[in-house]
Amino acid sequence: MTATVDTPLLTVEDLRVSFAYGGRPVEVVHGVDLSVGVGESVGIVGESGSGKSVTGRAIMGILPTPPARTTAKRMEIAGQDLRGGGVPEAGDGHQGQPIAMIFQNPFTALNPVFRVGSTLTEALVKRRGMSRSDATAEAVRLLDRVRIPNAKSRIRNYPHEFSGGMQQRIVIALALALEPRLLIADEPTTALDVTVQAEILELLREIQTERTMGMIFISHALGVVAEVVSRVNVMYAGRIVESGPVGSVYDDPKHPYTQALLLAAPKVGQFRTRTFGIPGSPPDPSSPPPGCAFHPRCALATDVCRDTVPDVRPRLAGGSGTASCHHAGESLVAEGATR
Ligand SMILES: Nc1ncnc2c1ncn2[C@@H]1O[C@H](COP(=O)(O)OP(=O)(O)O)[C@@H](O)[C@H]1O
Ligand SMILES: [Mg+2]
């Protein structure tokens, strides 16, 4: 099935999230724009603490308020305003839920005292209005779909009787039970070993395509993101600093942060004798540097970077995507900056 990526599903404009730290609001997400088309898979990548999870949770409506405060000029899925907070309900007599989210640790998403079949059946009865017998049959079908072997009998097992990879498959089945139009996957394979990780990524890719479901795939690992998305957003210190088609961004990164991330990333099947860590660490959101938040770590930084936040600009004339850097397009490698 071809993804109809030109039809917008999710539109987010100027999303801001702040947390109250000792009574003082500290903004950690500073005006994020994001869009996902029907059946499109979009990535958010960046170091730990850059605001990826907060962005995902704000869209899902599951940030605790307070301490969180979320505002946006626009945040809607298929025309439904998400700005009221709370997990959105499906409208127009539809059942299920427009957005579902999965997380790094599958075990916390599964109730340990219930058999996985009961958890699934309960969701199908409550959220999709199915009869118990239909729900049981559908639960088996969903577990089959996520390739749980012997689904018919395994349905009677408890979460702890499954491996981490199998638990994540069950969590995916539980998300699918809600028939979401958008799945937000927040580091869904980070806790799994490499072989299992590859299987889960393949499963997500297949399901996303066959259901023409939108997906936001969040990861700190560029290689993982490249496996599943067609468009990527690079996030740093609460801002999207570069975005565009995954091939263009990875082949020709315009932002020095993207360049540094790519240099730091291990290459599949390649043994590196040297790693290029990014010097320094991301800023503390309660005392951000003036100007571009990346400037203290950037070898290309000049005076303008130290006092002016760069605008969001097109990555390439006439192309799609954005880069927010006063020196967009200049190369760290050409500067010899990381050697
Ligand atoms: N519940 C919370 N209360 C206060 N600060 C938070 C909370 N959750 C996240 N943050 C802060 O928001 C920033 C972004 O965090 P997060 O979105 O979890 O980063 P990422 O997912 O990219 O690693 C961090 O500085 C983090 O400390
Ligand atoms: Mg996170």
Short mmCIF file of C-alpha atoms and ligand atoms in Angstrom, two decimals:
data_model
loop_
_atom_site.label_atom_id
_atom_site.label_comp_id
_atom_site.label_asym_id
_atom_site.label_seq_id
_atom_site.Cartn_x
_atom_site.Cartn_y
_atom_site.Cartn_z
CA MET A 1 0.00 0.00 0.00
CA THR A 2 1.31 3.46 -0.82
CA ALA A 3 1.49 5.94 1.98
CA THR A 4 -0.49 9.08 1.30
CA VAL A 5 2.10 11.27 2.93
CA ASP A 6 0.76 14.42 1.37
CA THR A 7 -2.43 14.23 3.42
CA PRO A 8 -1.72 15.80 6.79
CA LEU A 9 -2.54 13.70 9.84
CA LEU A 10 -0.80 15.51 12.68
CA THR A 11 0.03 19.20 12.67
CA VAL A 12 1.97 20.79 15.50
CA GLU A 13 2.91 24.47 15.44
CA ASP A 14 4.94 26.30 18.05
CA LEU A 15 4.69 23.66 20.77
CA ARG A 16 6.13 24.92 24.05
CA VAL A 17 6.43 22.98 27.27
CA SER A 18 7.66 24.31 30.58
CA PHE A 19 8.06 22.72 33.98
CA ALA A 20 7.81 24.48 37.30
CA TYR A 21 11.17 24.14 39.02
CA GLY A 22 10.83 25.44 42.57
CA GLY A 23 7.93 27.65 41.52
CA ARG A 24 9.76 29.12 38.50
CA PRO A 25 8.63 28.00 35.03
CA VAL A 26 11.50 26.68 32.93
CA GLU A 27 10.78 26.13 29.26
CA VAL A 28 12.27 22.86 27.93
CA VAL A 29 10.55 22.70 24.52
CA HIS A 30 10.84 26.00 22.67
CA GLY A 31 8.43 26.24 19.77
CA VAL A 32 8.51 22.90 17.96
CA ASP A 33 6.83 22.55 14.56
CA LEU A 34 6.10 19.01 13.46
CA SER A 35 3.91 17.36 10.87
CA VAL A 36 3.11 13.76 10.06
CA GLY A 37 1.22 12.74 6.94
CA VAL A 38 -1.29 9.89 6.75
CA GLY A 39 0.83 6.72 6.64
CA GLU A 40 4.08 8.64 7.09
CA SER A 41 6.85 7.71 9.47
CA VAL A 42 8.75 10.64 10.99
CA GLY A 43 11.73 10.54 13.34
CA ILE A 44 12.91 12.69 16.22
CA VAL A 45 16.57 12.20 17.06
CA GLY A 46 18.95 13.89 19.48
CA GLU A 47 21.01 13.40 22.61
CA SER A 48 19.45 12.57 25.94
CA GLY A 49 17.67 15.56 27.50
CA SER A 50 16.94 17.32 24.20
CA GLY A 51 13.16 17.22 24.71
CA LYS A 52 12.15 14.27 22.53
CA SER A 53 10.06 12.45 25.15
CA VAL A 54 8.49 15.65 26.44
CA THR A 55 7.44 16.47 22.85
CA GLY A 56 5.94 12.98 22.37
CA ARG A 57 4.16 13.06 25.71
CA ALA A 58 2.79 16.56 25.08
CA ILE A 59 1.26 15.39 21.78
CA MET A 60 -0.12 12.29 23.53
CA GLY A 61 -1.53 14.48 26.31
CA ILE A 62 0.10 12.54 29.14
CA LEU A 63 2.39 15.14 30.71
CA PRO A 64 1.48 15.70 34.34
CA THR A 65 -0.03 19.20 34.54
CA PRO A 66 1.28 20.67 36.85
CA PRO A 67 4.28 20.64 36.91
CA ALA A 68 4.14 20.71 33.08
CA ARG A 69 2.49 23.49 31.11
CA THR A 70 1.92 23.01 27.39
CA THR A 71 0.96 25.61 24.81
CA ALA A 72 0.80 25.49 21.01
CA LYS A 73 -0.48 27.68 18.21
CA ARG A 74 -1.86 24.54 16.67
CA MET A 75 -1.82 20.89 17.68
CA GLU A 76 -4.31 18.68 15.93
CA ILE A 77 -4.79 15.19 14.60
CA ALA A 78 -7.11 14.72 11.64
CA GLY A 79 -8.73 18.05 12.49
CA GLN A 80 -9.17 17.23 16.20
CA ASP A 81 -7.66 19.83 18.56
CA LEU A 82 -5.23 18.23 21.00
CA ARG A 83 -4.59 21.31 23.07
CA GLY A 84 -7.07 20.51 25.83
CA GLY A 85 -4.67 17.93 27.30
CA GLY A 86 -5.51 14.35 28.18
CA VAL A 87 -5.37 11.34 25.89
CA PRO A 88 -7.62 12.20 22.93
CA GLU A 89 -10.76 10.20 22.35
CA ALA A 90 -11.75 9.05 18.89
CA GLY A 91 -14.48 11.31 17.56
CA ASP A 92 -17.36 10.81 15.09
CA GLY A 93 -18.67 7.61 16.62
CA HIS A 94 -15.31 5.92 15.97
CA GLN A 95 -14.00 3.71 18.69
CA GLY A 96 -10.44 3.19 19.76
CA GLN A 97 -8.05 6.08 20.12
CA PRO A 98 -6.45 8.38 17.52
CA ILE A 99 -2.98 8.24 19.10
CA ALA A 100 -1.21 5.42 20.92
CA MET A 101 2.24 5.52 22.45
CA ILE A 102 4.82 2.87 23.27
CA PHE A 103 7.88 3.29 25.48
CA GLN A 104 11.36 2.01 26.15
CA ASN A 105 10.38 -0.36 28.93
CA PRO A 106 7.54 -2.64 27.83
CA PHE A 107 7.11 -4.22 31.26
CA THR A 108 5.85 -0.98 32.81
CA ALA A 109 3.16 -0.75 30.11
CA LEU A 110 1.75 -4.17 31.00
CA ASN A 111 -0.16 -4.81 34.21
CA PRO A 112 1.85 -7.60 35.91
CA VAL A 113 -1.17 -9.07 37.72
CA PHE A 114 -3.20 -9.77 34.58
CA ARG A 115 -2.68 -12.39 31.91
CA VAL A 116 -1.76 -10.67 28.65
CA GLY A 117 -4.97 -11.99 27.09
CA SER A 118 -7.09 -10.25 29.74
CA THR A 119 -5.27 -6.96 29.24
CA LEU A 120 -5.85 -7.12 25.49
CA THR A 121 -9.44 -8.35 25.75
CA GLU A 122 -10.27 -5.65 28.29
CA ALA A 123 -8.96 -2.95 25.95
CA LEU A 124 -10.96 -4.35 23.04
CA VAL A 125 -14.19 -4.57 25.05
CA LYS A 126 -13.81 -1.12 26.62
CA ARG A 127 -12.29 0.85 23.76
CA ARG A 128 -13.72 -0.90 20.72
CA GLY A 129 -17.06 -2.04 22.13
CA MET A 130 -16.47 -5.71 21.23
CA SER A 131 -18.21 -8.65 22.82
CA ARG A 132 -16.00 -10.83 25.04
CA SER A 133 -15.80 -13.69 22.57
CA ASP A 134 -15.00 -11.38 19.64
CA ALA A 135 -12.42 -9.63 21.80
CA THR A 136 -10.72 -12.92 22.69
CA ALA A 137 -10.53 -13.93 19.03
CA GLU A 138 -9.18 -10.49 18.11
CA ALA A 139 -6.61 -10.65 20.94
CA VAL A 140 -5.25 -13.91 19.51
CA ARG A 141 -5.21 -12.41 16.02
CA LEU A 142 -3.27 -9.35 17.26
CA LEU A 143 -0.72 -11.48 19.12
CA ASP A 144 -0.33 -13.58 16.00
CA ARG A 145 0.23 -10.44 13.97
CA VAL A 146 3.06 -9.30 16.21
CA ARG A 147 4.48 -12.84 15.86
CA ILE A 148 4.00 -14.21 19.33
CA PRO A 149 4.43 -17.95 18.74
CA ASN A 150 1.46 -20.09 19.88
CA ALA A 151 -0.63 -17.00 20.52
CA LYS A 152 -3.69 -19.08 21.34
CA SER A 153 -2.08 -20.62 24.39
CA ARG A 154 0.37 -17.83 25.27
CA ILE A 155 -2.60 -15.52 25.80
CA ARG A 156 -2.94 -17.13 29.23
CA ASN A 157 0.58 -16.17 30.32
CA TYR A 158 1.54 -13.25 32.54
CA PRO A 159 3.85 -10.46 31.30
CA HIS A 160 6.86 -11.74 33.29
CA GLU A 161 6.65 -15.06 31.46
CA PHE A 162 7.77 -13.33 28.24
CA SER A 163 11.19 -12.00 27.23
CA GLY A 164 11.70 -8.24 26.84
CA GLY A 165 11.35 -8.47 23.05
CA MET A 166 8.13 -10.51 23.35
CA GLN A 167 6.79 -8.03 25.91
CA GLN A 168 7.42 -5.18 23.48
CA ARG A 169 5.51 -7.14 20.81
CA ILE A 170 2.59 -7.48 23.24
CA VAL A 171 2.72 -3.73 23.94
CA ILE A 172 2.60 -3.12 20.18
CA ALA A 173 -0.43 -5.44 19.95
CA LEU A 174 -2.07 -3.48 22.77
CA ALA A 175 -1.43 -0.21 20.92
CA LEU A 176 -2.86 -1.71 17.70
CA ALA A 177 -5.97 -2.83 19.60
CA LEU A 178 -6.86 0.88 19.84
CA GLU A 179 -6.61 1.24 16.04
CA PRO A 180 -4.59 4.45 16.29
CA ARG A 181 -4.04 6.70 13.29
CA LEU A 182 -0.73 7.72 14.83
CA LEU A 183 1.71 5.65 16.86
CA ILE A 184 4.32 7.47 18.94
CA ALA A 185 7.20 5.09 19.62
CA ASP A 186 9.61 6.50 22.21
CA GLU A 187 12.92 4.58 22.16
CA PRO A 188 10.96 1.31 21.74
CA THR A 189 14.06 -0.80 21.12
CA THR A 190 16.62 0.93 23.33
CA ALA A 191 16.25 -1.63 26.16
CA LEU A 192 16.50 -4.64 23.81
CA ASP A 193 19.53 -6.47 22.49
CA VAL A 194 20.59 -5.83 18.91
CA THR A 195 19.01 -8.87 17.22
CA VAL A 196 15.68 -8.36 18.95
CA GLN A 197 15.88 -4.64 18.19
CA ALA A 198 16.13 -5.37 14.45
CA GLU A 199 13.08 -7.67 14.60
CA ILE A 200 10.97 -5.09 16.43
CA LEU A 201 11.99 -2.36 13.95
CA GLU A 202 10.97 -4.59 11.06
CA LEU A 203 7.65 -5.36 12.72
CA LEU A 204 6.92 -1.67 13.32
CA ARG A 205 7.79 -0.88 9.72
CA GLU A 206 5.48 -3.59 8.38
CA ILE A 207 2.56 -2.66 10.60
CA GLN A 208 2.94 1.03 9.92
CA THR A 209 2.78 0.37 6.18
CA GLU A 210 -0.04 -2.18 6.20
CA ARG A 211 -2.25 0.02 8.41
CA THR A 212 -1.32 3.28 6.65
CA MET A 213 -0.65 4.48 10.16
CA GLY A 214 1.33 7.62 10.93
CA MET A 215 4.32 7.13 13.20
CA ILE A 216 6.61 9.35 15.24
CA PHE A 217 9.72 7.34 16.01
CA ILE A 218 11.88 8.77 18.78
CA SER A 219 15.47 7.64 19.37
CA HIS A 220 18.88 8.91 20.42
CA ALA A 221 20.39 6.59 17.77
CA LEU A 222 20.58 7.91 14.21
CA GLY A 223 21.06 4.46 12.69
CA VAL A 224 17.90 3.14 14.31
CA VAL A 225 15.86 6.12 13.14
CA ALA A 226 17.12 5.69 9.58
CA GLU A 227 15.72 2.14 9.57
CA VAL A 228 12.12 3.23 10.05
CA VAL A 229 11.46 6.80 9.00
CA SER A 230 11.33 8.74 5.76
CA ARG A 231 11.68 12.15 7.37
CA VAL A 232 13.79 13.11 10.36
CA ASN A 233 13.80 15.97 12.87
CA VAL A 234 17.05 16.57 14.74
CA MET A 235 16.39 18.01 18.16
CA TYR A 236 18.79 19.93 20.38
CA ALA A 237 18.01 21.72 23.66
CA GLY A 238 14.27 21.82 23.02
CA ARG A 239 14.40 22.94 19.39
CA ILE A 240 14.30 21.18 16.04
CA VAL A 241 17.60 22.33 14.57
CA GLU A 242 17.41 20.40 11.31
CA SER A 243 14.68 18.49 9.49
CA GLY A 244 14.21 16.87 6.13
CA PRO A 245 14.13 13.61 4.18
CA VAL A 246 16.31 11.12 6.04
CA GLY A 247 18.58 10.46 3.06
CA SER A 248 19.33 14.15 2.43
CA VAL A 249 19.86 14.98 6.09
CA TYR A 250 22.22 12.05 6.70
CA ASP A 251 24.10 12.40 3.41
CA ASP A 252 24.42 16.14 3.54
CA PRO A 253 23.81 17.47 7.06
CA LYS A 254 23.57 21.26 7.14
CA HIS A 255 23.59 21.82 10.89
CA PRO A 256 26.90 21.36 12.76
CA TYR A 257 25.01 19.46 15.48
CA THR A 258 23.70 16.95 12.93
CA GLN A 259 27.21 16.68 11.50
CA ALA A 260 28.65 16.05 14.95
CA LEU A 261 25.97 13.44 15.76
CA LEU A 262 26.73 11.62 12.52
CA LEU A 263 30.46 11.66 13.23
CA ALA A 264 29.80 10.32 16.73
CA ALA A 265 27.44 7.55 15.55
CA PRO A 266 28.82 4.06 15.17
CA LYS A 267 28.55 2.87 11.57
CA VAL A 268 26.90 -0.48 11.01
CA GLY A 269 29.46 -3.14 10.17
CA GLN A 270 32.34 -0.77 10.54
CA PHE A 271 34.96 -0.90 13.23
CA ARG A 272 36.06 2.53 14.29
CA THR A 273 39.44 2.93 15.81
CA ARG A 274 38.50 6.42 16.93
CA THR A 275 35.22 7.81 18.10
CA PHE A 276 34.34 11.41 17.64
CA GLY A 277 32.40 12.33 20.76
CA ILE A 278 30.69 15.71 20.74
CA PRO A 279 32.71 17.81 23.17
CA GLY A 280 30.82 19.27 26.12
CA SER A 281 27.27 18.45 27.09
CA PRO A 282 23.78 19.81 26.36
CA PRO A 283 22.83 22.94 28.33
CA ASP A 284 20.83 22.90 31.54
CA PRO A 285 17.36 24.16 30.52
CA SER A 286 17.20 26.41 33.58
CA SER A 287 20.26 28.38 32.46
CA PRO A 288 20.46 28.17 28.66
CA PRO A 289 23.30 29.97 26.87
CA PRO A 290 22.35 33.14 24.98
CA GLY A 291 22.01 32.94 21.19
CA CYS A 292 22.21 29.53 19.58
CA ALA A 293 22.00 26.86 22.31
CA PHE A 294 24.65 24.78 20.51
CA HIS A 295 27.24 27.56 20.27
CA PRO A 296 29.32 26.58 23.35
CA ARG A 297 29.95 23.17 21.73
CA CYS A 298 30.21 24.32 18.13
CA ALA A 299 33.53 24.71 16.35
CA LEU A 300 31.92 27.00 13.77
CA ALA A 301 30.49 29.47 16.30
CA THR A 302 31.06 33.19 15.73
CA ASP A 303 29.75 36.33 17.46
CA VAL A 304 26.31 36.18 15.86
CA CYS A 305 25.85 32.65 17.27
CA ARG A 306 26.60 33.91 20.76
CA ASP A 307 23.83 36.48 20.77
CA THR A 308 21.12 35.62 18.25
CA VAL A 309 18.94 32.52 18.08
CA PRO A 310 19.08 31.41 14.43
CA ASP A 311 15.87 31.44 12.39
CA VAL A 312 14.36 28.29 10.95
CA ARG A 313 15.43 28.37 7.29
CA PRO A 314 15.03 26.04 4.31
CA ARG A 315 17.86 23.47 4.20
CA LEU A 316 18.24 23.89 0.46
CA ALA A 317 16.81 26.38 -1.97
CA GLY A 318 13.73 24.74 -3.46
CA GLY A 319 14.13 21.57 -1.35
CA SER A 320 12.18 20.37 1.64
CA GLY A 321 13.39 20.53 5.22
CA THR A 322 14.87 23.15 7.51
CA ALA A 323 18.10 24.02 9.28
CA SER A 324 18.44 26.57 12.07
CA CYS A 325 22.05 27.69 12.02
CA HIS A 326 23.84 30.92 11.18
CA HIS A 327 26.47 28.82 9.42
CA ALA A 328 24.16 26.21 7.88
CA GLY A 329 25.96 24.33 5.17
CA GLU A 330 29.49 25.03 6.38
CA SER A 331 31.23 21.80 7.20
CA LEU A 332 32.76 20.82 10.52
CA VAL A 333 34.97 18.31 8.76
CA ALA A 334 36.23 20.84 6.24
CA GLU A 335 37.08 23.09 9.17
CA GLY A 336 39.05 20.25 10.72
CA ALA A 337 36.98 20.94 13.78
CA THR A 338 36.60 17.42 15.09
CA ARG A 339 40.07 16.12 14.38
N1 LIG B 1 8.51 15.52 34.68
C1 LIG B 1 9.50 16.42 34.50
N2 LIG B 1 9.72 17.41 35.40
C2 LIG B 1 10.69 18.31 35.21
N3 LIG B 1 11.53 18.33 34.16
C3 LIG B 1 11.38 17.36 33.23
C4 LIG B 1 10.37 16.35 33.34
N4 LIG B 1 10.46 15.54 32.27
C5 LIG B 1 11.48 16.01 31.52
N5 LIG B 1 12.04 17.09 32.08
C6 LIG B 1 13.17 17.89 31.55
O1 LIG B 1 12.87 18.23 30.21
C7 LIG B 1 14.04 18.15 29.39
C8 LIG B 1 13.78 17.25 28.21
O2 LIG B 1 13.61 15.92 28.68
P1 LIG B 1 13.20 14.70 27.74
O3 LIG B 1 12.13 15.11 26.81
O4 LIG B 1 12.90 13.55 28.64
O5 LIG B 1 14.54 14.42 26.92
P2 LIG B 1 14.87 13.24 25.88
O6 LIG B 1 13.66 12.38 25.75
O7 LIG B 1 15.25 13.93 24.62
O8 LIG B 1 16.04 12.50 26.48
C9 LIG B 1 15.16 17.67 30.30
O9 LIG B 1 15.91 18.79 30.72
C10 LIG B 1 14.43 17.05 31.46
O10 LIG B 1 15.18 17.15 32.65
MG MG B 2 13.44 10.33 26.22
#
